[in-house]
Amino acid sequence: MRLELIKNNKFNLTDEPILFLENFLKKLSYEFLSYYNDFEENPFVYRERTLSSIIFPALMKSSRRAAMELYYNNKHRNFLDYYALDEMGENSYLIEVKHLFYDNKECFGTYHLKKWEQLNEQFYKLCNNKKSIEEHIDSEKNIFAISLGIVVPWFLDEKEGKDIEYYSEKIKNDLKPDWIFLYELKDSKLYQIEKIYMPWVIFIGKIKEI
């Protein structure tokens, strides 16, 4: 359970934004488990609708202040998914999120590929609108844009699929994220829900200083 930076990334593992991201993703992984333990409901089923109840507590536990649906103007009405201020009050993180299923045919379907494209569009919209962000969200901090894709490989049989390294490399090659974080579910109650097997949750995304 460790964050991996993809080649050519401008950040190092010891940089503050990467340390924040890794800590947040660890908290997020635990929140997925806690959500199922408390509600006995699969947190991956309803995509972003359910994820807000998991992501926001994880952000609150890894930051000084967190918020959802912050407004900023880009000639159109835009709302940022999540905002977090680090514990020292020096760095602001603007986070856009999408949920992606990686099905048992070992590929993303058209729908989820489009979701990744939409996530990239949201990310670059943030990166290219520094003036609007400083006006509407924050102007006195170091500001970082983060995209977060939550990828859930699933299988209809426990013996299906390959190992996590295979899917990790395939996702890195196919989607070209800046970073990837793997969390194993095999020892948790989330591994098998009804007739669906979910061995891992894979977090991927991009990060850039604005």
Tab-separated table of C-alpha atoms in Angstrom:
chain	number	residue	atom	x	y	z
A	1	MET	CA	0.000	0.000	0.000
A	2	ARG	CA	2.229	2.764	-1.317
A	3	LEU	CA	1.875	5.570	-3.802
A	4	GLU	CA	3.844	5.126	-7.019
A	5	LEU	CA	4.776	8.084	-9.173
A	6	ILE	CA	4.842	7.374	-12.889
A	7	LYS	CA	7.959	8.246	-14.896
A	8	ASN	CA	8.452	11.897	-15.894
A	9	ASN	CA	6.403	13.109	-12.933
A	10	LYS	CA	7.735	16.459	-11.693
A	11	PHE	CA	7.139	15.532	-8.040
A	12	ASN	CA	9.156	13.389	-5.645
A	13	LEU	CA	7.729	11.000	-3.061
A	14	THR	CA	8.919	13.299	-0.250
A	15	ASP	CA	7.240	16.445	-1.623
A	16	GLU	CA	4.441	17.819	0.565
A	17	PRO	CA	1.666	17.400	-2.040
A	18	ILE	CA	2.616	13.747	-2.562
A	19	LEU	CA	2.777	13.074	1.182
A	20	PHE	CA	-0.684	14.639	1.526
A	21	LEU	CA	-2.034	12.558	-1.365
A	22	GLU	CA	-0.624	9.301	-0.012
A	23	ASN	CA	-1.976	9.957	3.476
A	24	PHE	CA	-5.397	10.850	2.055
A	25	LEU	CA	-5.513	7.676	-0.064
A	26	LYS	CA	-4.678	5.517	2.951
A	27	LYS	CA	-7.481	7.173	4.910
A	28	LEU	CA	-9.785	6.722	1.922
A	29	SER	CA	-9.004	3.005	1.723
A	30	TYR	CA	-9.898	2.566	5.389
A	31	GLU	CA	-13.112	4.557	4.896
A	32	PHE	CA	-14.266	2.119	2.213
A	33	LEU	CA	-13.887	-0.736	4.691
A	34	SER	CA	-15.561	1.196	7.499
A	35	TYR	CA	-18.488	2.160	5.289
A	36	TYR	CA	-19.237	-1.464	4.479
A	37	ASN	CA	-18.759	-2.571	8.081
A	38	ASP	CA	-21.212	0.084	9.288
A	39	PHE	CA	-23.881	-0.118	6.572
A	40	GLU	CA	-23.330	-3.529	4.956
A	41	GLU	CA	-23.739	-1.815	1.608
A	42	ASN	CA	-21.327	-2.040	-1.295
A	43	PRO	CA	-19.721	1.434	-1.500
A	44	PHE	CA	-18.776	0.959	-5.157
A	45	VAL	CA	-22.244	0.321	-6.588
A	46	TYR	CA	-23.652	3.825	-6.990
A	47	ARG	CA	-20.432	5.497	-8.129
A	48	GLU	CA	-19.995	9.174	-7.167
A	49	ARG	CA	-23.345	9.323	-5.359
A	50	THR	CA	-22.077	7.016	-2.634
A	51	LEU	CA	-18.432	8.002	-2.809
A	52	SER	CA	-19.005	11.462	-1.347
A	53	SER	CA	-19.953	9.824	1.963
A	54	ILE	CA	-16.552	8.111	1.956
A	55	ILE	CA	-14.266	10.688	0.378
A	56	PHE	CA	-15.298	13.608	2.579
A	57	PRO	CA	-14.604	11.850	5.928
A	58	ALA	CA	-11.225	10.740	4.568
A	59	LEU	CA	-10.408	14.338	3.611
A	60	MET	CA	-11.471	15.612	7.029
A	61	LYS	CA	-9.121	13.112	8.676
A	62	SER	CA	-6.158	14.100	6.485
A	63	SER	CA	-6.514	17.897	6.368
A	64	ARG	CA	-7.175	20.972	8.463
A	65	ARG	CA	-10.278	21.906	6.500
A	66	ALA	CA	-12.286	20.216	3.750
A	67	ALA	CA	-15.241	21.291	1.649
A	68	MET	CA	-17.447	19.989	-1.166
A	69	GLU	CA	-18.934	21.595	-4.275
A	70	LEU	CA	-17.059	24.905	-4.186
A	71	TYR	CA	-18.051	27.358	-6.903
A	72	TYR	CA	-15.631	28.893	-9.370
A	73	ASN	CA	-16.319	30.724	-12.628
A	74	ASN	CA	-14.964	29.718	-16.041
A	75	LYS	CA	-17.446	31.536	-18.313
A	76	HIS	CA	-19.805	28.815	-17.139
A	77	ARG	CA	-20.944	27.791	-13.675
A	78	ASN	CA	-18.463	25.279	-12.314
A	79	PHE	CA	-18.342	23.492	-8.990
A	80	LEU	CA	-15.218	21.832	-7.662
A	81	ASP	CA	-15.836	18.332	-6.274
A	82	TYR	CA	-13.602	18.643	-3.190
A	83	TYR	CA	-11.280	21.129	-1.520
A	84	ALA	CA	-8.757	20.409	1.226
A	85	LEU	CA	-6.393	22.644	3.179
A	86	ASP	CA	-3.353	20.938	4.666
A	87	GLU	CA	-2.763	20.898	8.424
A	88	MET	CA	-0.229	23.741	8.260
A	89	GLY	CA	-2.602	25.945	6.281
A	90	GLU	CA	-0.049	26.397	3.507
A	91	ASN	CA	-1.264	24.166	0.652
A	92	SER	CA	-4.697	23.978	-0.955
A	93	TYR	CA	-5.770	20.882	-2.878
A	94	LEU	CA	-8.516	21.014	-5.497
A	95	ILE	CA	-9.797	17.530	-6.244
A	96	GLU	CA	-12.003	16.201	-9.047
A	97	VAL	CA	-13.259	12.602	-8.817
A	98	LYS	CA	-14.627	9.881	-11.091
A	99	HIS	CA	-15.459	6.219	-10.456
A	100	LEU	CA	-14.389	3.615	-13.040
A	101	PHE	CA	-15.233	-0.079	-13.241
A	102	TYR	CA	-12.615	-2.309	-14.859
A	103	ASP	CA	-14.711	-5.258	-15.940
A	104	ASN	CA	-13.905	-8.952	-16.083
A	105	LYS	CA	-13.051	-8.706	-19.783
A	106	GLU	CA	-9.853	-6.983	-18.635
A	107	CYS	CA	-10.707	-3.629	-20.137
A	108	PHE	CA	-12.598	-0.423	-19.569
A	109	GLY	CA	-15.916	-0.188	-21.340
A	110	THR	CA	-16.686	2.836	-23.521
A	111	TYR	CA	-18.675	4.477	-20.741
A	112	HIS	CA	-15.826	4.358	-18.240
A	113	LEU	CA	-13.209	5.432	-20.784
A	114	LYS	CA	-15.339	8.523	-21.351
A	115	LYS	CA	-15.452	9.058	-17.591
A	116	TRP	CA	-11.638	9.107	-17.537
A	117	GLU	CA	-11.618	11.590	-20.414
A	118	GLN	CA	-14.120	13.761	-18.538
A	119	LEU	CA	-11.945	13.616	-15.439
A	120	ASN	CA	-8.934	14.770	-17.448
A	121	GLU	CA	-10.981	17.631	-18.899
A	122	GLN	CA	-12.010	18.728	-15.405
A	123	PHE	CA	-8.408	18.515	-14.224
A	124	TYR	CA	-6.997	20.631	-17.053
A	125	LYS	CA	-9.838	23.110	-16.661
A	126	LEU	CA	-8.622	23.662	-13.103
A	127	CYS	CA	-5.005	23.951	-14.209
A	128	ASN	CA	-5.870	26.572	-16.836
A	129	ASN	CA	-8.054	28.787	-14.636
A	130	LYS	CA	-5.722	30.086	-11.955
A	131	LYS	CA	-7.256	33.577	-11.982
A	132	SER	CA	-10.787	32.292	-11.396
A	133	ILE	CA	-9.644	29.887	-8.698
A	134	GLU	CA	-7.753	32.630	-6.872
A	135	GLU	CA	-10.829	34.859	-7.077
A	136	HIS	CA	-13.438	32.323	-5.982
A	137	ILE	CA	-11.609	29.667	-3.947
A	138	ASP	CA	-8.132	30.572	-2.707
A	139	SER	CA	-5.346	33.004	-3.489
A	140	GLU	CA	-2.968	32.939	-0.513
A	141	LYS	CA	-1.847	29.314	-0.574
A	142	ASN	CA	0.163	26.994	-2.781
A	143	ILE	CA	-2.576	25.521	-4.941
A	144	PHE	CA	-2.508	22.000	-6.411
A	145	ALA	CA	-4.989	20.341	-8.753
A	146	ILE	CA	-5.568	16.613	-8.257
A	147	SER	CA	-7.667	14.226	-10.325
A	148	LEU	CA	-8.757	11.028	-8.608
A	149	GLY	CA	-9.997	8.023	-10.543
A	150	ILE	CA	-11.272	5.204	-8.337
A	151	VAL	CA	-10.861	2.002	-10.343
A	152	VAL	CA	-12.543	-1.227	-9.234
A	153	PRO	CA	-11.662	-4.434	-11.132
A	154	TRP	CA	-14.390	-7.052	-10.697
A	155	PHE	CA	-14.845	-10.717	-11.593
A	156	LEU	CA	-17.662	-13.250	-11.633
A	157	ASP	CA	-15.391	-16.074	-10.442
A	158	GLU	CA	-12.670	-16.092	-7.808
A	159	LYS	CA	-10.311	-17.821	-10.245
A	160	GLU	CA	-10.738	-15.221	-12.978
A	161	GLY	CA	-8.278	-12.482	-13.667
A	162	LYS	CA	-4.548	-12.051	-13.261
A	163	ASP	CA	-2.430	-10.545	-10.498
A	164	ILE	CA	-2.447	-6.924	-9.410
A	165	GLU	CA	0.838	-6.158	-11.180
A	166	TYR	CA	-0.762	-7.057	-14.511
A	167	TYR	CA	-3.670	-4.645	-14.028
A	168	SER	CA	-1.439	-1.961	-12.606
A	169	GLU	CA	0.830	-2.011	-15.662
A	170	LYS	CA	-2.098	-2.208	-18.076
A	171	ILE	CA	-3.819	0.791	-16.487
A	172	LYS	CA	-0.579	2.787	-16.476
A	173	ASN	CA	-0.027	2.028	-20.162
A	174	ASP	CA	-3.634	2.589	-21.253
A	175	LEU	CA	-4.565	5.678	-19.235
A	176	LYS	CA	-1.197	7.367	-18.581
A	177	PRO	CA	-1.857	8.655	-15.035
A	178	ASP	CA	0.730	10.655	-13.065
A	179	TRP	CA	0.395	8.380	-10.041
A	180	ILE	CA	-1.151	5.094	-8.916
A	181	PHE	CA	-2.030	3.665	-5.495
A	182	LEU	CA	-3.065	0.034	-4.951
A	183	TYR	CA	-5.132	-1.325	-2.086
A	184	GLU	CA	-5.909	-5.016	-1.648
A	185	LEU	CA	-9.413	-6.078	-0.583
A	186	LYS	CA	-8.944	-9.854	-0.421
A	187	ASP	CA	-8.773	-9.928	3.381
A	188	SER	CA	-11.810	-7.682	3.795
A	189	LYS	CA	-15.565	-8.163	3.599
A	190	LEU	CA	-15.552	-6.160	0.380
A	191	TYR	CA	-13.702	-8.918	-1.485
A	192	GLN	CA	-16.894	-10.850	-2.247
A	193	ILE	CA	-20.327	-9.245	-2.218
A	194	GLU	CA	-23.043	-11.554	-3.483
A	195	LYS	CA	-21.616	-13.084	-6.694
A	196	ILE	CA	-19.087	-10.368	-7.484
A	197	TYR	CA	-15.404	-10.558	-6.557
A	198	MET	CA	-13.425	-7.327	-6.111
A	199	PRO	CA	-9.814	-8.142	-5.170
A	200	TRP	CA	-8.484	-4.568	-5.223
A	201	VAL	CA	-9.341	-0.919	-5.488
A	202	ILE	CA	-6.885	1.062	-7.609
A	203	PHE	CA	-6.558	4.826	-7.266
A	204	ILE	CA	-5.098	6.735	-10.213
A	205	GLY	CA	-4.890	10.345	-11.282
A	206	LYS	CA	-2.927	13.436	-12.122
A	207	ILE	CA	-1.427	16.202	-9.983
A	208	LYS	CA	-0.101	19.638	-10.858
A	209	GLU	CA	0.634	22.926	-9.141
A	210	ILE	CA	-1.579	25.713	-10.409
